[in-house]
Coordinates of C-alpha atoms and ligand atoms in Angstrom, one line a residue:
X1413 CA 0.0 0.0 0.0
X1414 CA 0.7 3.5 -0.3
X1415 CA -0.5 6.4 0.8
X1416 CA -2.7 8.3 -2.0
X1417 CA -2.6 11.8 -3.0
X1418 CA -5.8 13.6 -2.1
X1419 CA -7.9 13.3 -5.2
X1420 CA -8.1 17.6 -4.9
X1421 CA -4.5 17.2 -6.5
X1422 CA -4.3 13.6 -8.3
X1423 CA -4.3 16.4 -12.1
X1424 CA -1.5 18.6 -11.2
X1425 CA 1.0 19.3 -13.8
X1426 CA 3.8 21.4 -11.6
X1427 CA 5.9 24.0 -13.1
X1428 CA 8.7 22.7 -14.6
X1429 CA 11.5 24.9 -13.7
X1430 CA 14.3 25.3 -16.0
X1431 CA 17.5 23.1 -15.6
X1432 CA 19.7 24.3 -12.6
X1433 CA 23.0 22.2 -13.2
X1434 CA 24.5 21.4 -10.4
X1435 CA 28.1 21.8 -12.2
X1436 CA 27.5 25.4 -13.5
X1437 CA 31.3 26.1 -13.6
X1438 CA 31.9 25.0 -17.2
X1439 CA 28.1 26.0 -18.6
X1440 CA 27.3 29.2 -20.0
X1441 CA 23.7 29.3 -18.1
X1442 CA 21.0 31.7 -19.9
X1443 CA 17.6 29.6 -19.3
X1444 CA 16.0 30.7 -16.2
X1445 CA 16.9 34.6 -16.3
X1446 CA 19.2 35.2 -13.8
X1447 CA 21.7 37.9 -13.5
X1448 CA 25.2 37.1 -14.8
X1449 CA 26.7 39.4 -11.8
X1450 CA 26.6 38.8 -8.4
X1451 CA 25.1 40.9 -6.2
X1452 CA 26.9 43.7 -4.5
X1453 CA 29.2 43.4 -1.6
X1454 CA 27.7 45.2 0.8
X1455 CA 24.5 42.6 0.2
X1456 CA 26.5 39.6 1.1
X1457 CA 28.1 41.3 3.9
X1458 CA 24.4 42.0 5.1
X1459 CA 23.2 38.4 4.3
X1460 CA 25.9 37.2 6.3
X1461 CA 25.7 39.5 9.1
X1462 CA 22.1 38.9 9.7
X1463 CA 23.5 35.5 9.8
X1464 CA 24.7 35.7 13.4
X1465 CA 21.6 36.3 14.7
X1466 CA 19.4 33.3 13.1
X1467 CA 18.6 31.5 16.4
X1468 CA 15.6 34.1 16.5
X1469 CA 12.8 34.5 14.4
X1470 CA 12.8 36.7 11.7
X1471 CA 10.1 39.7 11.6
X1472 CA 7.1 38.7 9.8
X1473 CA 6.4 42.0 8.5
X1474 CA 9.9 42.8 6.7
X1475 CA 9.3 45.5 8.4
X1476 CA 12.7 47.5 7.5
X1477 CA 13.0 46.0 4.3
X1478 CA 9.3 47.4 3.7
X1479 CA 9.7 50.6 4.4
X1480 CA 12.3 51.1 2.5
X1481 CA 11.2 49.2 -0.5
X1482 CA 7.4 51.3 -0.7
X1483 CA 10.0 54.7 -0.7
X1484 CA 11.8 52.9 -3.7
X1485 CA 8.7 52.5 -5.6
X1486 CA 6.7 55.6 -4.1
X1487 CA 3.9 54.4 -1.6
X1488 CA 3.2 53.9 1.6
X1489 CA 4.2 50.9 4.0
X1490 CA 1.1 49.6 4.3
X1491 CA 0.2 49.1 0.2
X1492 CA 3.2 46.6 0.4
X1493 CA 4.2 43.1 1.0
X1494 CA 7.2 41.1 1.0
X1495 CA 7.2 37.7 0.1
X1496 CA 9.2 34.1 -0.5
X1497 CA 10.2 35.3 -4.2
X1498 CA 7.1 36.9 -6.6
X1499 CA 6.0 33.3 -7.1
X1500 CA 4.8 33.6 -3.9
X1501 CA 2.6 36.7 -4.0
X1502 CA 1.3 35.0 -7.4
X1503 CA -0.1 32.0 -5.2
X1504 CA -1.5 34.3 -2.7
X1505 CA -3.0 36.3 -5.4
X1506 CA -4.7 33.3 -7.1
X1507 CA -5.8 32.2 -3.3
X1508 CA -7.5 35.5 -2.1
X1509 CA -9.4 36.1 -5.8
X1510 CA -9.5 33.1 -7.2
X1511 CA -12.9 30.9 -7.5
X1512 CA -15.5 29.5 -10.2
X1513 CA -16.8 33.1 -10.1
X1514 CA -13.8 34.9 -10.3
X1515 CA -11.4 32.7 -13.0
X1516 CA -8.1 33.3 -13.8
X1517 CA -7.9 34.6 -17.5
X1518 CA -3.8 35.5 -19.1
X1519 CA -2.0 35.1 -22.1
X1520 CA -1.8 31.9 -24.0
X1521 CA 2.2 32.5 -24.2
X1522 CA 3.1 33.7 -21.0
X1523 CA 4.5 32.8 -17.1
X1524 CA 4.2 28.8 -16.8
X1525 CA 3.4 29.5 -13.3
X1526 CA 0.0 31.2 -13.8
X1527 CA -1.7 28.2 -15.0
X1528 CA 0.2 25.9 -12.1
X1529 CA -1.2 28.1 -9.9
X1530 CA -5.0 27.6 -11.2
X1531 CA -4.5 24.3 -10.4
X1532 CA -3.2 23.7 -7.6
X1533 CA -5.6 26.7 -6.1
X1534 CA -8.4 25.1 -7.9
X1535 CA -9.5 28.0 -9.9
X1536 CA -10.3 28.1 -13.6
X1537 CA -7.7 29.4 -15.7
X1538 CA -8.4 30.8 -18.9
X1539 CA -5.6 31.1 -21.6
X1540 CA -6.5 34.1 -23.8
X1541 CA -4.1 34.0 -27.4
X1542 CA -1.9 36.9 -27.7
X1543 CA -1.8 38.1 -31.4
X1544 CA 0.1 36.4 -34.7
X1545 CA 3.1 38.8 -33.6
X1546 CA 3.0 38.3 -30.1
X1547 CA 1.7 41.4 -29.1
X1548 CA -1.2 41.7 -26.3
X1549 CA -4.5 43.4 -27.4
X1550 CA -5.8 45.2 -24.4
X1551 CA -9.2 44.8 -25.9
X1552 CA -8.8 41.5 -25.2
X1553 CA -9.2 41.6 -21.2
X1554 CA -12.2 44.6 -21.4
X1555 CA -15.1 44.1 -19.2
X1556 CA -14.0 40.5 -18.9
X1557 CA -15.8 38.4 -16.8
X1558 CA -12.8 37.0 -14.5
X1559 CA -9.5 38.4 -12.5
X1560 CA -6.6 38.7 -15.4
X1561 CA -2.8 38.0 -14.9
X1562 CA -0.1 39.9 -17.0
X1563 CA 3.4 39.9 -17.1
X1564 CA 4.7 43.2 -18.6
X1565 CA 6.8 43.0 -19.5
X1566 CA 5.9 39.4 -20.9
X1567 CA 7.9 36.8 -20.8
X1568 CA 9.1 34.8 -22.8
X1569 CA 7.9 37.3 -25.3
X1570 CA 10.2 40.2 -23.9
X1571 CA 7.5 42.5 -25.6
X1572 CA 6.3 45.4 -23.0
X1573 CA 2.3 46.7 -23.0
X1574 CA 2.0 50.4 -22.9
X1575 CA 0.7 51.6 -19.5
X1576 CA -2.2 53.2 -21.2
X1577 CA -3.2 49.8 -22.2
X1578 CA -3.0 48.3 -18.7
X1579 CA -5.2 51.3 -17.4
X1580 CA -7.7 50.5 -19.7
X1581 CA -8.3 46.9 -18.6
X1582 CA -8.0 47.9 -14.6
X1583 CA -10.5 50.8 -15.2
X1584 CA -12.7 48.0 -17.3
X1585 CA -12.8 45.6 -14.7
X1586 CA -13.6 47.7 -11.5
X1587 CA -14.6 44.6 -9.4
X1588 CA -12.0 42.0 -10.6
X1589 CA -8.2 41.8 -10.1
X1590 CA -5.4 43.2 -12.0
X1591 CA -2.7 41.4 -11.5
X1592 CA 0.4 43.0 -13.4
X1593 CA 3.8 41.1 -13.1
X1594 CA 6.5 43.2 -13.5
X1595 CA 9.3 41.4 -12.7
X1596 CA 11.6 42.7 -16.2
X1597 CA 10.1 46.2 -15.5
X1598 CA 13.7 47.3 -14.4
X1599 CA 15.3 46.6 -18.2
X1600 CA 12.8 48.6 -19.8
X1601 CA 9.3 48.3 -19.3
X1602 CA 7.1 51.3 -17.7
X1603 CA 5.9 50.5 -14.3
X1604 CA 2.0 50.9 -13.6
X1605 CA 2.5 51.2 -9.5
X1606 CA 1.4 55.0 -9.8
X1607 CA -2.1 53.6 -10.7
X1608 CA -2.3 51.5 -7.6
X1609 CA -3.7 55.2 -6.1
X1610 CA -6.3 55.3 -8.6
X1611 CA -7.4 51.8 -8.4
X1612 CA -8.5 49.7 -5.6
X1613 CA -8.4 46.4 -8.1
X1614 CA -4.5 46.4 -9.1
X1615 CA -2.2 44.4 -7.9
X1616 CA 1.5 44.8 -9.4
X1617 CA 3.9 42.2 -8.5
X1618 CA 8.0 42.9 -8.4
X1619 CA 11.1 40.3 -8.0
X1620 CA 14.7 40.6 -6.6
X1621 CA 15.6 37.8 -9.1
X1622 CA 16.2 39.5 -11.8
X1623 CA 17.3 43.0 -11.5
X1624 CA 18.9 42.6 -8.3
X1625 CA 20.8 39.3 -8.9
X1626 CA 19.0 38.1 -6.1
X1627 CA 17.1 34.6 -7.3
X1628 CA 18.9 32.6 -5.0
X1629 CA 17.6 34.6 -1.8
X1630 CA 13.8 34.3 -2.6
X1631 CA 12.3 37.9 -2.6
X1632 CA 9.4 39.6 -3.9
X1633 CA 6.9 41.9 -3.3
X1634 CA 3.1 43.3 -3.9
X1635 CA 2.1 46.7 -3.9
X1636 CA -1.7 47.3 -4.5
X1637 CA -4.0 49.6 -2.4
X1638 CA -3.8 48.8 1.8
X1639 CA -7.3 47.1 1.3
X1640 CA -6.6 44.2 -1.0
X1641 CA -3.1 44.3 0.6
X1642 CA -4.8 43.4 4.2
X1643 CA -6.3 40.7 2.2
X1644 CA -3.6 39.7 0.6
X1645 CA -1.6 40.0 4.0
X1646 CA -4.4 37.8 5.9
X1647 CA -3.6 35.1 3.7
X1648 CA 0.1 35.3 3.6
X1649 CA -0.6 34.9 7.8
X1650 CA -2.6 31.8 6.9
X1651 CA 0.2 30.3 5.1
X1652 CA 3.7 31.9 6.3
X1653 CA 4.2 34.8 8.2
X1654 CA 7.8 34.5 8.5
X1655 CA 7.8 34.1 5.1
X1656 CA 11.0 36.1 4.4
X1657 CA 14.0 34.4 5.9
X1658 CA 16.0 36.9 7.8
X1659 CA 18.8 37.0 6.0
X1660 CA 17.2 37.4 2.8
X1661 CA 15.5 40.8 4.6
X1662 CA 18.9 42.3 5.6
X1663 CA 20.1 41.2 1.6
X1664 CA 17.1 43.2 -0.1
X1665 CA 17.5 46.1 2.5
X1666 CA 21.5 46.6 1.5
X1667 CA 20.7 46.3 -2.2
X1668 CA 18.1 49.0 -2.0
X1669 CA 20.9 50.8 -0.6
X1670 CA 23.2 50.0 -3.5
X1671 CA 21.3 51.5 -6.2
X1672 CA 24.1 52.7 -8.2
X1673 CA 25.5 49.1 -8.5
X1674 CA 22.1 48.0 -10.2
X1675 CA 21.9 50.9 -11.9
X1676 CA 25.2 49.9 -14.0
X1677 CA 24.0 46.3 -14.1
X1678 CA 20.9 47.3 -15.6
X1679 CA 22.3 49.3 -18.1
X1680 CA 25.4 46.7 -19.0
X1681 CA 22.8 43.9 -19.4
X1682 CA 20.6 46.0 -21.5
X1683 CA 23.2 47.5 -24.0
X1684 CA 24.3 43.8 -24.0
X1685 CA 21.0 42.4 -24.9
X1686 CA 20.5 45.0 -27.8
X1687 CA 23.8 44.3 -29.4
X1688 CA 23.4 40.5 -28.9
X1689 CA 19.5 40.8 -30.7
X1690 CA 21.5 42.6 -33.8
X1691 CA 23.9 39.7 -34.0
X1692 CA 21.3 37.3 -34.2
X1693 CA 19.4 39.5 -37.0
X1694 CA 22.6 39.3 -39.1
X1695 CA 22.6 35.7 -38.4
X1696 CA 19.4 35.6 -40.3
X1697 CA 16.7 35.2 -37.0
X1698 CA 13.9 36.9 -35.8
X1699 CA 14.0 38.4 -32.7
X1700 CA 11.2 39.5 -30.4
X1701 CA 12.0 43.6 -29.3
X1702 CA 12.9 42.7 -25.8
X1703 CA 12.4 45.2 -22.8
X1704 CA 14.0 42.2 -20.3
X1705 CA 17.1 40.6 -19.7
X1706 CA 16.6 37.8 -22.4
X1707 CA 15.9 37.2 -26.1
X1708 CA 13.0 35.6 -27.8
X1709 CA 14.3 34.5 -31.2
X1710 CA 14.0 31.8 -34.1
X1711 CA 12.4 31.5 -37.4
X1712 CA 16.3 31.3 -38.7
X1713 CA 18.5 29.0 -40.1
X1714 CA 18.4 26.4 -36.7
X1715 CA 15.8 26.9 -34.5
X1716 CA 14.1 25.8 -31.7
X1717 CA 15.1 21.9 -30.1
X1718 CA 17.3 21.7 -32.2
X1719 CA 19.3 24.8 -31.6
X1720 CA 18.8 24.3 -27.9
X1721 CA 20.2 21.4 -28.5
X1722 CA 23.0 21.8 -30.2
X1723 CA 23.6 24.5 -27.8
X1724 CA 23.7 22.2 -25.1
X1725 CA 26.3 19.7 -26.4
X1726 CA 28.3 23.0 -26.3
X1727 CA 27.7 23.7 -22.7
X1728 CA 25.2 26.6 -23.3
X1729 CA 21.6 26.6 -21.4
X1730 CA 18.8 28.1 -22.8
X1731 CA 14.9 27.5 -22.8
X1732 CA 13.0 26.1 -25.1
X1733 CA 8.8 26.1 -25.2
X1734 CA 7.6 23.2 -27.3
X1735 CA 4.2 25.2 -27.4
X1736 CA 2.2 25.6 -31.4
X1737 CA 3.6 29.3 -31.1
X1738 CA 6.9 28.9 -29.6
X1739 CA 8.3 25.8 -31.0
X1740 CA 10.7 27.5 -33.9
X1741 CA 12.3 29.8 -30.8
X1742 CA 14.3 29.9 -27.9
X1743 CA 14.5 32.2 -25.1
X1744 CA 18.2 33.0 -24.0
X1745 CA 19.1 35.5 -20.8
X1746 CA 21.5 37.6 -21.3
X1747 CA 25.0 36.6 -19.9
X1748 CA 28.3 39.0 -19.5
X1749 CA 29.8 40.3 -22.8
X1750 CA 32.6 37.3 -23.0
X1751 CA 30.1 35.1 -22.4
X1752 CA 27.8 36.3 -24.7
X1753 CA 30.4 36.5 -27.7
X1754 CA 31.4 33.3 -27.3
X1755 CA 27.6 32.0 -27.4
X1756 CA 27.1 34.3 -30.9
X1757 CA 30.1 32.2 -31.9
X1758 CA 28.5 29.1 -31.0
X1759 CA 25.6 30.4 -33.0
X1760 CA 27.0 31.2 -36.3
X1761 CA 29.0 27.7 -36.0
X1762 CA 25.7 26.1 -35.6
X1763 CA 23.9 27.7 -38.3
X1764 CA 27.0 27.6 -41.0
X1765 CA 27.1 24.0 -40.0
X1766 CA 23.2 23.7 -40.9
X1767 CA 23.7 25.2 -44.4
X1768 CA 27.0 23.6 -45.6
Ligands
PLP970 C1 11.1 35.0 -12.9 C2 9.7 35.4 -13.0 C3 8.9 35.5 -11.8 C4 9.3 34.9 -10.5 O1 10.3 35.2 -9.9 P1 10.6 34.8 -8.4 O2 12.0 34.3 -8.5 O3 9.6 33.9 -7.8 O4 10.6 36.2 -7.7 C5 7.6 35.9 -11.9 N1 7.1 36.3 -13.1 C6 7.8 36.2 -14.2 C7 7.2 36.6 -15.5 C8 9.1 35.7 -14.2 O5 9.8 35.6 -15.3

């Protein structure tokens, strides 16, 4: 005998996270988005003196971390919410609004996660296609009759939405929720927290992992109005309230602190991204305009598998979709300069290999 999984469960189909190696020293790893820097020094020094004091709990409200973080972003205290990495304010998200009335409706190519979490929450999910070029119609999520879920930037698009075309579908929807996921807004998008004043139904949704070479240490955060955030909060205190470990706090505290650092970053890996998206139109792809830290690309001479493939053998990582849409691309984050060279190089061997 063994023990059965609750039949509430017996369907799930987790997230599949991409491939974390545990040999990265000879890969050149671009599939899960990461930042090819570490983070500052003055961020490991705080990780590590918080450290020293982890026989005690760790405050539930991030309190610190908090404050500061609503300054960064211009609100209050109150209209925010740390959490265990964005995933986790997703889950809460799709717990507190979530149910046969109230599905969950996003893009058809978007965050694999947003259709885990109507699972596992129990919650209808509703897959709505973006158009032939990949681009989201705002029309699309007007007056709809469910809560909607958008990354915006998207990913693995890399293709922004225009702020006026997220007010459009908060204002629509008065009495749903508006989930916006910004976690590439740092590399180019235009954040939509301002609205969160206007709006009582918008939730935005921000990670550490990306910008702030943080993935390791697990942070994110919400910012809506302090009414859905007490929702949102009473949930999180359902689940795990100390659900930001304390070093982690003291980590996202000092890189607040270090803003020029990311600043640089930011800028390095987007300068790095635009050059890398001209090599690969030379080369003869098509790439996605990308407002992220990653590349959306295909349709040239070796695409899709097999270029992740072939990739692979030469100790490069990237993603692959096997979706309808997204079989003939690949995503790819954006490494350093070297690294990215010699993964155009790679590229160009590949494809010269293909046609001779
Ligand atoms: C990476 C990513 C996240 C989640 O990041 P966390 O590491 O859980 O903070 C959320 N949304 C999108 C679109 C992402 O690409």
């Amino acid at each position: 005998m063994s023990v059965a999984i609750s039949s509430r469960y017996s369907g799930l189909t987790p997230y599949v996270p991409g491939e974390q190696p545990r040999d990265v020293s000879r890969l050149i790893k671009l599939n899960t988005n990461e930042s090819p820097f570490p983070p500052p020094e003055a961020v490991q020094k705080a990780a590590y003196t918080a450290s020293q004091s982890l026989n005690l709990y760790n405050d539930t409200e991030a309190r610190a971390l908090s404050e500061r973080f609503a300054s960064h972003v211009g609100v209050s205290p109150g209209e925010v919410l740390a959490t265990n990495g964005s995933d986790e304010i997703l889950y809460f998200a799709y717990l507190a609004f979530g149910d046969d009335a109230s599905p969950m409706a996003y893009p058809d190519i978007s965050y694999g996660f947003y259709p885990v979490y109507a699972d596992i929450c129990r919650v209808p999910g509703r897959a709505i296609p973006l158009r032939e070029d990949f681009t989201l119609d705002y029309r699309d999520y007007m007056g709809i009759d469910a809560n909607v879920v958008i990354a915006n930037p998207n990913a693995p698009t890399g293709i922004a939405l225009p702020v006026e075309d997220i007010e459009r579908i908060v204002r629509s929807n008065p009495n749903r929720l508006v989930l916006i996921d910004e976690a590439y807004v740092d590399f180019g998008g235009v954040s939509c927290v301002p609205l969160i004043k206007k709006y009582d139904n918008l939730l935005v949704t921000r990670t550490f992992s990306k910008s702030y070479s943080l993935a390791g240490a697990r942070l994110g955060f919400g910012i809506a109005c302090e009414e859905l955030m007490g929702k949102l909060r009473a949930v999180k205190n359902s689940i795990n309230p100390y659900n930001v470990n304390a070093m982690t706090q003291a980590a996202g505290l000092a890189a607040l602190e270090s803003k020029e650092y990311y600043q640089e970053m930011v800028a390095e890996v987007s300068a790095i991204r635009d050059e890398t998206a001209s090599r690969l139109r030379a080369l003869g792809y098509r790439v996605l305009p990308s407002s992220t830290n990653f590349l959306f690309f295909g349709q040239g001479p070796v695409n899709g598998a097999a270029l992740m493939g072939e990739l692979r053998e030469r100790g490069v990582l990237v993603r692959y979709f096997g979706g309808e849409r997204t079989k003939d691309f690949v995503r790819m984050s954006m490494g350093t300069r070297k690294q990215m060279d010699e993964v155009v190089s790679h590229i160009r061997e590949i494809c010269e290999g293909r046609r001779g």
